């Protein structure tokens, strides 16, 4: 079971064999597969496996790396994807599938949600994690960003950002109000009106990113 393997991996990573790739690598790879099949997640174990790949790039398995990166992508706005990416050997980063996942991450990080869904749709057949898991994680992130940056958003715009989700259901879950063709979002800590100089354009790097990071406790 997941708990048993999780406990086994934790014990191995704390034990005398924690630096032995011959013992740990196959177990960590099997654990990644289980995380996908059971919809669980263990960042520390995945980072440990990527470190072994980093030290011996020839042993890196692209499908396993793709699974790790995809699971990390689903954790936005946490920095898991970046942590994993930094451990990848250059040769692995150049793989087309890895590059495609990096592009998806970039679109989420810059809140280009509609472009994200376009790119995601083109590579959906190559994904190594079930679509329902990925889409649930991404939509949770999108909903969080929308709730912190909008007081009102067109229903059609929200539908595009959440592609495939039932907007009415999302609004009910979040306490948002459907008002004709618009969605009204209650004023909160981050989306309240301010006296900011509007002559300066709002950018993700200066304005939205700090809000997203702060709200995630990073």
CSV table of C-alpha atoms in Angstrom, one decimal:
chain,number,residue,atom,x,y,z
A,1,UNK,CA,0.0,0.0,0.0
A,2,UNK,CA,1.0,3.7,-0.3
A,3,UNK,CA,1.6,4.0,3.4
A,4,UNK,CA,3.8,1.0,3.5
A,5,UNK,CA,5.9,2.1,0.5
A,6,UNK,CA,6.1,5.7,1.9
A,7,UNK,CA,7.3,4.3,5.2
A,8,UNK,CA,9.9,2.0,3.5
A,9,UNK,CA,11.2,4.9,1.4
A,10,UNK,CA,11.5,7.2,4.4
A,11,UNK,CA,13.4,4.6,6.3
A,12,UNK,CA,15.8,4.0,3.4
A,13,UNK,CA,16.4,7.7,2.9
A,14,UNK,CA,17.4,7.9,6.6
A,15,UNK,CA,19.4,4.8,6.6
A,16,UNK,CA,23.0,3.8,5.8
A,17,UNK,CA,22.1,3.0,2.2
A,18,UNK,CA,20.7,6.4,1.4
A,19,UNK,CA,23.7,7.2,-0.8
A,20,UNK,CA,23.6,3.9,-2.7
A,21,UNK,CA,21.9,4.4,-6.1
A,22,UNK,CA,21.9,0.7,-6.9
A,23,UNK,CA,19.7,0.0,-3.9
A,24,UNK,CA,17.6,3.2,-3.9
A,25,UNK,CA,17.1,4.2,-7.5
A,26,UNK,CA,14.8,1.3,-8.5
A,27,UNK,CA,12.8,1.7,-5.3
A,28,UNK,CA,12.4,5.4,-5.8
A,29,UNK,CA,11.4,4.9,-9.4
A,30,UNK,CA,8.7,2.4,-8.4
A,31,UNK,CA,7.6,4.9,-5.8
A,32,UNK,CA,7.1,7.6,-8.4
A,33,UNK,CA,4.9,5.2,-10.4
A,34,UNK,CA,2.9,4.5,-7.2
A,35,UNK,CA,2.4,8.2,-6.6
A,36,UNK,CA,0.9,8.5,-10.0
A,37,UNK,CA,-1.4,5.5,-9.7
A,38,UNK,CA,-2.5,6.4,-6.2
A,39,UNK,CA,-2.6,10.2,-6.7
A,40,UNK,CA,-0.2,10.8,-3.8
A,41,UNK,CA,2.9,12.9,-3.6
A,42,UNK,CA,6.3,12.9,-1.9
A,43,UNK,CA,8.6,15.7,-3.0
A,44,UNK,CA,11.6,14.7,-0.8
A,45,UNK,CA,11.7,11.2,-2.3
A,46,UNK,CA,11.4,12.6,-5.8
A,47,UNK,CA,14.2,15.0,-5.2
A,48,UNK,CA,16.4,12.2,-3.9
A,49,UNK,CA,15.8,10.3,-7.1
A,50,UNK,CA,16.6,13.3,-9.2
A,51,UNK,CA,19.9,13.8,-7.3
A,52,UNK,CA,20.9,10.3,-8.3
A,53,UNK,CA,20.1,11.1,-11.9
A,54,UNK,CA,22.1,14.3,-11.5
A,55,UNK,CA,25.2,12.4,-10.4
A,56,UNK,CA,24.8,9.8,-13.1
A,57,UNK,CA,22.9,11.3,-16.1
A,58,UNK,CA,23.1,8.1,-18.0
A,59,UNK,CA,20.7,6.4,-15.6
A,60,UNK,CA,18.0,9.1,-15.9
A,61,UNK,CA,14.7,7.7,-17.3
A,62,UNK,CA,12.8,10.4,-19.2
A,63,UNK,CA,9.3,8.9,-18.5
A,64,UNK,CA,10.0,8.9,-14.7
A,65,UNK,CA,11.4,12.5,-14.9
A,66,UNK,CA,8.2,13.6,-16.7
A,67,UNK,CA,6.1,12.1,-14.0
A,68,UNK,CA,8.0,13.9,-11.3
A,69,UNK,CA,7.8,17.2,-13.1
A,70,UNK,CA,4.1,16.8,-13.9
A,71,UNK,CA,3.3,16.0,-10.2
A,72,UNK,CA,5.4,19.1,-9.2
A,73,UNK,CA,3.5,21.2,-11.8
A,74,UNK,CA,0.3,20.3,-10.0
A,75,UNK,CA,1.7,21.9,-6.8
A,76,UNK,CA,1.7,25.5,-8.1
A,77,UNK,CA,2.2,28.0,-6.7
A,78,UNK,CA,4.7,26.1,-4.6
A,79,UNK,CA,8.2,26.0,-6.0
A,80,UNK,CA,8.4,22.2,-6.4
A,81,UNK,CA,8.8,22.3,-10.2
A,82,UNK,CA,11.8,24.7,-10.0
A,83,UNK,CA,13.5,22.6,-7.3
A,84,UNK,CA,13.1,19.5,-9.5
A,85,UNK,CA,14.2,21.3,-12.6
A,86,UNK,CA,17.5,22.6,-11.0
A,87,UNK,CA,18.5,19.0,-10.4
A,88,UNK,CA,18.1,17.8,-13.9
A,89,UNK,CA,21.2,17.2,-16.0
A,90,UNK,CA,21.5,19.5,-19.0
A,91,UNK,CA,21.1,16.6,-21.4
A,92,UNK,CA,17.8,15.6,-19.7
A,93,UNK,CA,16.5,19.2,-19.8
A,94,UNK,CA,17.0,19.3,-23.6
A,95,UNK,CA,14.6,16.4,-24.1
A,96,UNK,CA,11.5,17.6,-26.1
A,97,UNK,CA,9.0,16.2,-23.5
A,98,UNK,CA,10.9,17.9,-20.6
A,99,UNK,CA,11.0,21.1,-22.6
A,100,UNK,CA,7.3,21.0,-23.2
A,101,UNK,CA,6.6,20.6,-19.5
A,102,UNK,CA,8.9,23.6,-18.8
A,103,UNK,CA,6.8,25.6,-21.2
A,104,UNK,CA,3.6,24.6,-19.4
A,105,UNK,CA,5.2,25.6,-16.1
A,106,UNK,CA,6.2,29.0,-17.6
A,107,UNK,CA,2.7,29.7,-18.7
A,108,UNK,CA,1.3,28.9,-15.3
A,109,UNK,CA,4.0,31.0,-13.6
A,110,UNK,CA,3.2,34.0,-15.7
A,111,UNK,CA,-0.6,33.4,-15.5
A,112,UNK,CA,-1.0,32.9,-19.2
A,113,UNK,CA,-3.8,30.4,-18.5
A,114,UNK,CA,-5.4,30.3,-21.9
A,115,UNK,CA,-2.1,29.7,-23.6
A,116,UNK,CA,-1.4,27.0,-21.0
A,117,UNK,CA,-4.5,25.1,-22.0
A,118,UNK,CA,-3.7,25.4,-25.7
A,119,UNK,CA,-0.2,23.9,-25.2
A,120,UNK,CA,-1.6,21.3,-22.7
A,121,UNK,CA,-4.1,20.2,-25.3
A,122,UNK,CA,-1.4,19.6,-27.9
A,123,UNK,CA,0.6,17.4,-25.6
A,124,UNK,CA,-2.2,15.7,-23.6
A,125,UNK,CA,-1.5,12.4,-25.5
A,126,UNK,CA,2.1,12.3,-24.2
A,127,UNK,CA,1.3,13.0,-20.6
A,128,UNK,CA,2.4,10.3,-18.1
A,129,UNK,CA,0.0,11.4,-15.3
A,130,UNK,CA,-3.8,11.0,-15.6
A,131,UNK,CA,-5.4,14.0,-17.0
A,132,UNK,CA,-8.0,14.3,-14.2
A,133,UNK,CA,-5.1,14.7,-11.7
A,134,UNK,CA,-3.3,17.3,-13.7
A,135,UNK,CA,-6.4,19.4,-14.5
A,136,UNK,CA,-7.6,19.3,-10.9
A,137,UNK,CA,-4.3,20.6,-9.7
A,138,UNK,CA,-4.0,23.3,-12.3
A,139,UNK,CA,-7.6,24.5,-11.9
A,140,UNK,CA,-7.0,24.8,-8.1
A,141,UNK,CA,-4.1,27.1,-8.8
A,142,UNK,CA,-6.0,29.1,-11.3
A,143,UNK,CA,-8.9,29.6,-8.9
A,144,UNK,CA,-6.5,30.8,-6.3
A,145,UNK,CA,-5.0,33.4,-8.5
A,146,UNK,CA,-8.4,34.6,-9.8
A,147,UNK,CA,-9.7,34.9,-6.2
A,148,UNK,CA,-6.7,37.0,-5.2
A,149,UNK,CA,-6.5,39.3,-8.3
A,150,UNK,CA,-10.2,40.0,-9.4
A,151,UNK,CA,-13.2,41.5,-7.8
A,152,UNK,CA,-15.2,40.9,-11.0
A,153,UNK,CA,-14.5,38.8,-14.1
A,154,UNK,CA,-16.5,38.0,-17.1
A,155,UNK,CA,-18.0,34.5,-17.0
A,156,UNK,CA,-16.6,33.7,-20.4
A,157,UNK,CA,-13.1,34.8,-19.3
A,158,UNK,CA,-13.2,32.5,-16.3
A,159,UNK,CA,-14.5,29.6,-18.4
A,160,UNK,CA,-11.4,30.1,-20.7
A,161,UNK,CA,-9.0,30.2,-17.7
A,162,UNK,CA,-10.6,27.1,-16.2
A,163,UNK,CA,-11.1,25.3,-19.5
A,164,UNK,CA,-13.5,22.4,-19.1
A,165,UNK,CA,-14.6,23.2,-15.5
A,166,UNK,CA,-18.2,23.9,-14.5
A,167,UNK,CA,-18.0,27.5,-13.6
A,168,UNK,CA,-21.2,27.5,-11.6
A,169,UNK,CA,-19.9,24.7,-9.5
A,170,UNK,CA,-16.6,26.5,-8.9
A,171,UNK,CA,-18.5,29.7,-7.9
A,172,UNK,CA,-20.6,27.8,-5.4
A,173,UNK,CA,-17.5,26.2,-3.9
A,174,UNK,CA,-15.6,29.5,-3.7
A,175,UNK,CA,-18.5,31.6,-2.5
A,176,UNK,CA,-18.5,33.7,-5.7
A,177,UNK,CA,-21.7,35.2,-7.2
A,178,UNK,CA,-22.9,34.8,-10.8
A,179,UNK,CA,-24.4,38.1,-11.9
A,180,UNK,CA,-25.5,37.7,-15.4
A,181,UNK,CA,-22.4,37.5,-17.6
A,182,UNK,CA,-20.1,38.4,-14.8
A,183,UNK,CA,-18.7,36.7,-11.7
A,184,UNK,CA,-18.5,38.8,-8.6
A,185,UNK,CA,-15.7,37.8,-6.2
A,186,UNK,CA,-15.8,39.0,-2.5
A,187,UNK,CA,-13.2,41.5,-1.5
A,188,UNK,CA,-10.4,39.9,0.4
A,189,UNK,CA,-6.9,40.6,1.7
A,190,UNK,CA,-5.3,40.6,-1.8
A,191,UNK,CA,-8.0,41.7,-4.3
A,192,UNK,CA,-9.2,44.9,-2.5
A,193,UNK,CA,-9.0,48.3,-4.3
A,194,UNK,CA,-6.0,50.4,-3.6
A,195,UNK,CA,-4.6,53.8,-4.4
A,196,UNK,CA,-1.8,52.4,-6.5
A,197,UNK,CA,-0.6,54.6,-9.3
A,198,UNK,CA,-2.4,53.1,-12.3
A,199,UNK,CA,-0.1,54.8,-14.8
A,200,UNK,CA,2.3,51.9,-14.2
A,201,UNK,CA,1.2,48.7,-15.8
A,202,UNK,CA,0.5,45.6,-13.7
A,203,UNK,CA,3.0,42.8,-14.3
A,204,UNK,CA,3.1,39.3,-13.0
A,205,UNK,CA,6.7,39.7,-11.7
A,206,UNK,CA,6.1,42.8,-9.6
A,207,UNK,CA,2.4,42.6,-8.7
A,208,UNK,CA,0.9,39.2,-9.0
A,209,UNK,CA,3.8,36.8,-8.2
A,210,UNK,CA,4.4,38.3,-4.7
A,211,UNK,CA,0.7,37.8,-3.9
A,212,UNK,CA,0.7,34.2,-5.1
A,213,UNK,CA,3.9,33.3,-3.2
A,214,UNK,CA,2.7,35.1,0.0
A,215,UNK,CA,-0.6,33.3,0.0
A,216,UNK,CA,1.1,29.9,-0.3
A,217,UNK,CA,3.2,30.6,2.8
A,218,UNK,CA,6.5,30.6,0.9
